[in-house]
Amino acid sequence: MKKTHIAVAALLLFLCASFITPSLSAFLCHPSDYEALMEIKNALNNPYHLASWVPNTDCCGWYALQCDQKTNRVVELTIFSGQVSGQIPSAVGKLPYLTNLTFRKLSNITGSIPRSVTKLKNLIVLRLSWLNLTGPVPDFLSELPNLTFLELNFNQFTGSIPSSLSKFTKLLALRLDRNQLTGSIPESFGHFSGSVPDLYLSHNQLTGRIPQSFANMDFQRIDLSRNKLTGDASMLFKPNGSTQIIDLSRNVFEFDFSKVKFPRQSLISLDY
């Protein structure tokens, strides 16, 4: 009789424990995504901003991320404007279904971009802006084949702009403005295949001339302001082009502006 009571008590204890701490298999969140997110939280020193990331709960209900409604895989990670410190965790590369990775307005995020982001072959949007990232803009970013939006502005990146960034075929916007980039604009930026991205390179320390290859490009928006660029910029103006916004101000360009032929219908803003 005593053994029966013990067995019943043990069974009740097991059932209570199962009820209080459910198995991860009962959640929508994929187990490998859950483990990666726990690594990310720990690497960021368990910030209050991620307080909803409670162990042994369904990650698809957590703040700052989104799961696909059909597959329940994590497809968006957006950490924005909070008291978060550390470096971008390499564990972001363990979320293979991410289409959007955003770290933005987090002044205590430092260091460099981890190479593990190149594992994110489904990534469409990469926004790492208003942080304190340093070092060169990584050449390996060109290994993200589906990227349509790359935003690295308002950081402390130094060195030259990688020419490999022209390998993107689906890119709609490239933001490298508000950094400390030096050297010249890559000649390859006049040879984007596929879509021609909006190009923002302002507020850096770029020197030299605009590549002649830019005559091949019909940029809708291009901002080269507040650099140390010289020479001719007339190739940016195409009478039959679709350019809407051009900002060339605060440079040292020298060309005959009276001979420029402006886009006939599209241009809405010009600053020189």
GROMACS .gro file of C-alpha atoms in nm:
model
  272
    1MET     CA    1   0.000   0.000   0.000
    2LYS     CA    2   0.285   0.233   0.091
    3LYS     CA    3   0.454   0.163  -0.244
    4THR     CA    4   0.129   0.246  -0.423
    5HIS     CA    5   0.106   0.586  -0.248
    6ILE     CA    6   0.466   0.661  -0.342
    7ALA     CA    7   0.401   0.569  -0.704
    8VAL     CA    8   0.087   0.785  -0.720
    9ALA     CA    9   0.273   1.078  -0.562
   10ALA     CA   10   0.556   1.043  -0.812
   11LEU     CA   11   0.308   1.037  -1.099
   12LEU     CA   12   0.134   1.350  -0.974
   13LEU     CA   13   0.468   1.528  -0.934
   14PHE     CA   14   0.561   1.435  -1.291
   15LEU     CA   15   0.230   1.558  -1.427
   16CYS     CA   16   0.259   1.889  -1.238
   17ALA     CA   17   0.613   1.941  -1.365
   18SER     CA   18   0.501   1.867  -1.719
   19PHE     CA   19   0.220   2.120  -1.686
   20ILE     CA   20   0.441   2.393  -1.540
   21THR     CA   21   0.734   2.339  -1.776
   22PRO     CA   22   0.598   2.213  -2.108
   23SER     CA   23   0.822   2.039  -2.358
   24LEU     CA   24   0.963   2.252  -2.642
   25SER     CA   25   0.795   2.007  -2.879
   26ALA     CA   26   0.461   2.153  -2.770
   27PHE     CA   27   0.559   2.499  -2.901
   28LEU     CA   28   0.533   2.644  -3.251
   29CYS     CA   29   0.892   2.767  -3.232
   30HIS     CA   30   1.145   2.541  -3.403
   31PRO     CA   31   1.390   2.397  -3.145
   32SER     CA   32   1.704   2.507  -3.334
   33ASP     CA   33   1.568   2.862  -3.368
   34TYR     CA   34   1.492   2.863  -2.995
   35GLU     CA   35   1.848   2.757  -2.911
   36ALA     CA   36   1.995   3.023  -3.141
   37LEU     CA   37   1.779   3.295  -2.985
   38MET     CA   38   1.887   3.191  -2.637
   39GLU     CA   39   2.250   3.224  -2.751
   40ILE     CA   40   2.177   3.569  -2.891
   41LYS     CA   41   2.015   3.684  -2.567
   42ASN     CA   42   2.305   3.560  -2.358
   43ALA     CA   43   2.561   3.722  -2.591
   44LEU     CA   44   2.379   4.055  -2.546
   45ASN     CA   45   2.399   4.019  -2.166
   46ASN     CA   46   2.030   3.935  -2.115
   47PRO     CA   47   1.898   4.288  -2.168
   48TYR     CA   48   1.562   4.403  -2.034
   49HIS     CA   49   1.473   4.485  -2.397
   50LEU     CA   50   1.444   4.108  -2.449
   51ALA     CA   51   1.257   4.038  -2.125
   52SER     CA   52   0.988   3.846  -2.314
   53TRP     CA   53   1.250   3.592  -2.423
   54VAL     CA   54   1.174   3.363  -2.129
   55PRO     CA   55   1.334   3.017  -2.131
   56ASN     CA   56   1.101   2.724  -2.204
   57THR     CA   57   0.835   2.943  -2.365
   58ASP     CA   58   0.729   2.965  -2.728
   59CYS     CA   59   0.970   3.197  -2.911
   60CYS     CA   60   0.710   3.275  -3.179
   61GLY     CA   61   0.536   3.489  -2.917
   62TRP     CA   62   0.848   3.682  -2.816
   63TYR     CA   63   0.907   4.053  -2.874
   64ALA     CA   64   1.144   4.171  -3.152
   65LEU     CA   65   1.097   3.875  -3.384
   66GLN     CA   66   0.845   3.719  -3.618
   67CYS     CA   67   0.782   3.359  -3.722
   68ASP     CA   68   0.648   3.248  -4.057
   69GLN     CA   69   0.278   3.159  -4.022
   70LYS     CA   70   0.316   2.834  -4.217
   71THR     CA   71   0.658   2.699  -4.121
   72ASN     CA   72   0.692   2.866  -3.777
   73ARG     CA   73   1.058   2.939  -3.854
   74VAL     CA   74   1.196   3.273  -3.737
   75VAL     CA   75   1.201   3.505  -4.041
   76GLU     CA   76   1.251   3.848  -3.882
   77LEU     CA   77   1.475   3.966  -3.599
   78THR     CA   78   1.443   4.338  -3.526
   79ILE     CA   79   1.622   4.476  -3.219
   80PHE     CA   80   1.555   4.848  -3.219
   81SER     CA   81   1.616   5.139  -2.983
   82GLY     CA   82   1.677   4.985  -2.641
   83GLN     CA   83   1.941   4.948  -2.370
   84VAL     CA   84   2.131   4.670  -2.544
   85SER     CA   85   2.509   4.635  -2.532
   86GLY     CA   86   2.773   4.405  -2.675
   87GLN     CA   87   2.851   4.291  -3.027
   88ILE     CA   88   2.623   4.149  -3.293
   89PRO     CA   89   2.615   3.782  -3.190
   90SER     CA   90   2.755   3.529  -3.436
   91ALA     CA   91   2.454   3.311  -3.346
   92VAL     CA   92   2.239   3.520  -3.584
   93GLY     CA   93   2.384   3.292  -3.851
   94LYS     CA   94   2.199   3.001  -3.690
   95LEU     CA   95   1.863   3.143  -3.801
   96PRO     CA   96   1.874   3.022  -4.163
   97TYR     CA   97   1.524   3.138  -4.258
   98LEU     CA   98   1.578   3.504  -4.167
   99THR     CA   99   1.464   3.747  -4.435
  100ASN     CA  100   1.508   4.058  -4.219
  101LEU     CA  101   1.791   4.120  -3.972
  102THR     CA  102   1.782   4.461  -3.803
  103PHE     CA  103   1.992   4.610  -3.525
  104ARG     CA  104   1.914   4.983  -3.519
  105LYS     CA  105   1.958   5.282  -3.288
  106LEU     CA  106   2.162   5.088  -3.033
  107SER     CA  107   2.464   5.303  -2.953
  108ASN     CA  108   2.620   5.038  -2.727
  109ILE     CA  109   2.646   4.779  -3.002
  110THR     CA  110   3.012   4.777  -3.105
  111GLY     CA  111   3.264   4.564  -3.291
  112SER     CA  112   3.228   4.433  -3.643
  113ILE     CA  113   2.974   4.246  -3.853
  114PRO     CA  114   3.012   3.871  -3.789
  115ARG     CA  115   3.095   3.659  -4.091
  116SER     CA  116   2.822   3.418  -3.986
  117VAL     CA  117   2.566   3.647  -4.155
  118THR     CA  118   2.678   3.494  -4.486
  119LYS     CA  119   2.489   3.178  -4.384
  120LEU     CA  120   2.163   3.373  -4.417
  121LYS     CA  121   2.100   3.301  -4.784
  122ASN     CA  122   1.732   3.402  -4.756
  123LEU     CA  123   1.814   3.747  -4.620
  124ILE     CA  124   1.641   4.032  -4.804
  125VAL     CA  125   1.690   4.322  -4.562
  126LEU     CA  126   2.006   4.387  -4.357
  127ARG     CA  127   1.983   4.700  -4.142
  128LEU     CA  128   2.275   4.759  -3.905
  129SER     CA  129   2.248   5.134  -3.854
  130TRP     CA  130   2.283   5.396  -3.582
  131LEU     CA  131   2.519   5.163  -3.396
  132ASN     CA  132   2.890   5.197  -3.315
  133LEU     CA  133   3.027   4.935  -3.552
  134THR     CA  134   3.391   4.979  -3.650
  135GLY     CA  135   3.650   4.843  -3.890
  136PRO     CA  136   3.605   4.801  -4.265
  137VAL     CA  137   3.279   4.731  -4.443
  138PRO     CA  138   3.310   4.354  -4.492
  139ASP     CA  139   3.374   4.229  -4.842
  140PHE     CA  140   3.184   3.908  -4.760
  141LEU     CA  141   2.847   4.086  -4.757
  142SER     CA  142   2.836   4.030  -5.133
  143GLU     CA  143   2.776   3.661  -5.053
  144LEU     CA  144   2.413   3.740  -4.966
  145PRO     CA  145   2.246   3.672  -5.303
  146ASN     CA  146   1.892   3.788  -5.228
  147LEU     CA  147   1.967   4.117  -5.051
  148THR     CA  148   1.748   4.407  -5.165
  149PHE     CA  149   1.825   4.658  -4.889
  150LEU     CA  150   2.164   4.711  -4.721
  151GLU     CA  151   2.177   4.982  -4.456
  152LEU     CA  152   2.505   5.040  -4.269
  153ASN     CA  153   2.477   5.415  -4.210
  154PHE     CA  154   2.545   5.605  -3.887
  155ASN     CA  155   2.836   5.386  -3.776
  156GLN     CA  156   3.212   5.426  -3.749
  157PHE     CA  157   3.321   5.216  -4.046
  158THR     CA  158   3.662   5.305  -4.190
  159GLY     CA  159   3.867   5.210  -4.493
  160SER     CA  160   3.759   5.186  -4.854
  161ILE     CA  161   3.427   5.075  -4.999
  162PRO     CA  162   3.444   4.711  -5.117
  163SER     CA  163   3.407   4.690  -5.494
  164SER     CA  164   3.237   4.352  -5.445
  165LEU     CA  165   2.917   4.524  -5.331
  166SER     CA  166   2.839   4.579  -5.699
  167LYS     CA  167   2.778   4.203  -5.731
  168PHE     CA  168   2.428   4.236  -5.587
  169THR     CA  169   2.168   4.179  -5.856
  170LYS     CA  170   1.852   4.256  -5.658
  171LEU     CA  171   1.969   4.551  -5.449
  172LEU     CA  172   1.728   4.847  -5.438
  173ALA     CA  173   1.913   5.067  -5.188
  174LEU     CA  174   2.269   5.086  -5.052
  175ARG     CA  175   2.328   5.312  -4.750
  176LEU     CA  176   2.689   5.366  -4.644
  177ASP     CA  177   2.642   5.729  -4.543
  178ARG     CA  178   2.750   5.882  -4.210
  179ASN     CA  179   3.064   5.677  -4.160
  180GLN     CA  180   3.437   5.748  -4.192
  181LEU     CA  181   3.500   5.579  -4.524
  182THR     CA  182   3.799   5.687  -4.732
  183GLY     CA  183   3.938   5.630  -5.079
  184SER     CA  184   3.750   5.655  -5.405
  185ILE     CA  185   3.410   5.532  -5.519
  186PRO     CA  186   3.461   5.189  -5.678
  187GLU     CA  187   3.455   5.183  -6.057
  188SER     CA  188   3.243   4.868  -6.027
  189PHE     CA  189   2.955   5.077  -5.889
  190GLY     CA  190   2.890   5.177  -6.248
  191HIS     CA  191   2.829   4.815  -6.339
  192PHE     CA  192   2.548   4.694  -6.116
  193SER     CA  193   2.368   4.416  -6.298
  194GLY     CA  194   1.995   4.379  -6.254
  195SER     CA  195   1.842   4.663  -6.055
  196VAL     CA  196   2.023   4.996  -6.005
  197PRO     CA  197   2.016   5.076  -5.632
  198ASP     CA  198   1.957   5.411  -5.470
  199LEU     CA  199   2.307   5.510  -5.359
  200TYR     CA  200   2.381   5.699  -5.036
  201LEU     CA  201   2.750   5.772  -4.972
  202SER     CA  202   2.726   6.113  -4.803
  203HIS     CA  203   2.908   6.233  -4.489
  204ASN     CA  204   3.225   6.029  -4.540
  205GLN     CA  205   3.579   6.123  -4.643
  206LEU     CA  206   3.571   5.992  -4.999
  207THR     CA  207   3.816   6.144  -5.248
  208GLY     CA  208   3.891   6.134  -5.618
  209ARG     CA  209   3.659   6.157  -5.916
  210ILE     CA  210   3.321   5.999  -5.979
  211PRO     CA  211   3.386   5.688  -6.191
  212GLN     CA  212   3.315   5.737  -6.560
  213SER     CA  213   3.125   5.409  -6.542
  214PHE     CA  214   2.846   5.602  -6.367
  215ALA     CA  215   2.747   5.717  -6.716
  216ASN     CA  216   2.604   5.366  -6.756
  217MET     CA  217   2.380   5.396  -6.450
  218ASP     CA  218   2.041   5.562  -6.414
  219PHE     CA  219   2.026   5.617  -6.038
  220GLN     CA  220   1.686   5.726  -5.911
  221ARG     CA  221   1.841   5.867  -5.592
  222ILE     CA  222   2.208   5.941  -5.539
  223ASP     CA  223   2.361   6.133  -5.249
  224LEU     CA  224   2.737   6.201  -5.261
  225SER     CA  225   2.730   6.511  -5.043
  226ARG     CA  226   2.984   6.609  -4.776
  227ASN     CA  227   3.285   6.427  -4.911
  228LYS     CA  228   3.601   6.548  -5.087
  229LEU     CA  229   3.512   6.440  -5.437
  230THR     CA  230   3.657   6.629  -5.734
  231GLY     CA  231   3.622   6.663  -6.110
  232ASP     CA  232   3.319   6.612  -6.330
  233ALA     CA  233   2.973   6.502  -6.212
  234SER     CA  234   2.782   6.581  -6.531
  235MET     CA  235   2.749   6.212  -6.625
  236LEU     CA  236   2.487   6.178  -6.350
  237PHE     CA  237   2.244   6.399  -6.543
  238LYS     CA  238   2.057   6.218  -6.820
  239PRO     CA  239   1.780   6.402  -7.009
  240ASN     CA  240   1.586   6.080  -7.064
  241GLY     CA  241   1.673   5.929  -6.728
  242SER     CA  242   1.458   5.858  -6.424
  243THR     CA  243   1.672   6.032  -6.161
  244GLN     CA  244   1.462   6.199  -5.892
  245ILE     CA  245   1.713   6.317  -5.630
  246ILE     CA  246   2.078   6.425  -5.671
  247ASP     CA  247   2.285   6.574  -5.389
  248LEU     CA  248   2.642   6.675  -5.477
  249SER     CA  249   2.684   6.949  -5.217
  250ARG     CA  250   2.992   7.007  -5.000
  251ASN     CA  251   3.243   6.855  -5.244
  252VAL     CA  252   3.504   7.007  -5.477
  253PHE     CA  253   3.353   6.929  -5.816
  254GLU     CA  254   3.455   7.137  -6.120
  255PHE     CA  255   3.247   7.118  -6.437
  256ASP     CA  256   3.041   7.348  -6.658
  257PHE     CA  257   2.698   7.329  -6.502
  258SER     CA  258   2.546   7.538  -6.783
  259LYS     CA  259   2.597   7.246  -7.023
  260VAL     CA  260   2.416   6.993  -6.805
  261LYS     CA  261   2.097   6.847  -6.952
  262PHE     CA  262   1.855   6.770  -6.671
  263PRO     CA  263   1.610   6.480  -6.664
  264ARG     CA  264   1.300   6.616  -6.833
  265GLN     CA  265   1.028   6.480  -6.607
  266SER     CA  266   1.166   6.291  -6.308
  267LEU     CA  267   1.398   6.531  -6.119
  268ILE     CA  268   1.240   6.667  -5.800
  269SER     CA  269   1.544   6.762  -5.590
  270LEU     CA  270   1.893   6.888  -5.674
  271ASP     CA  271   2.156   7.016  -5.434
  272TYR     CA  272   2.502   7.109  -5.559
   0.00000   0.00000   0.00000
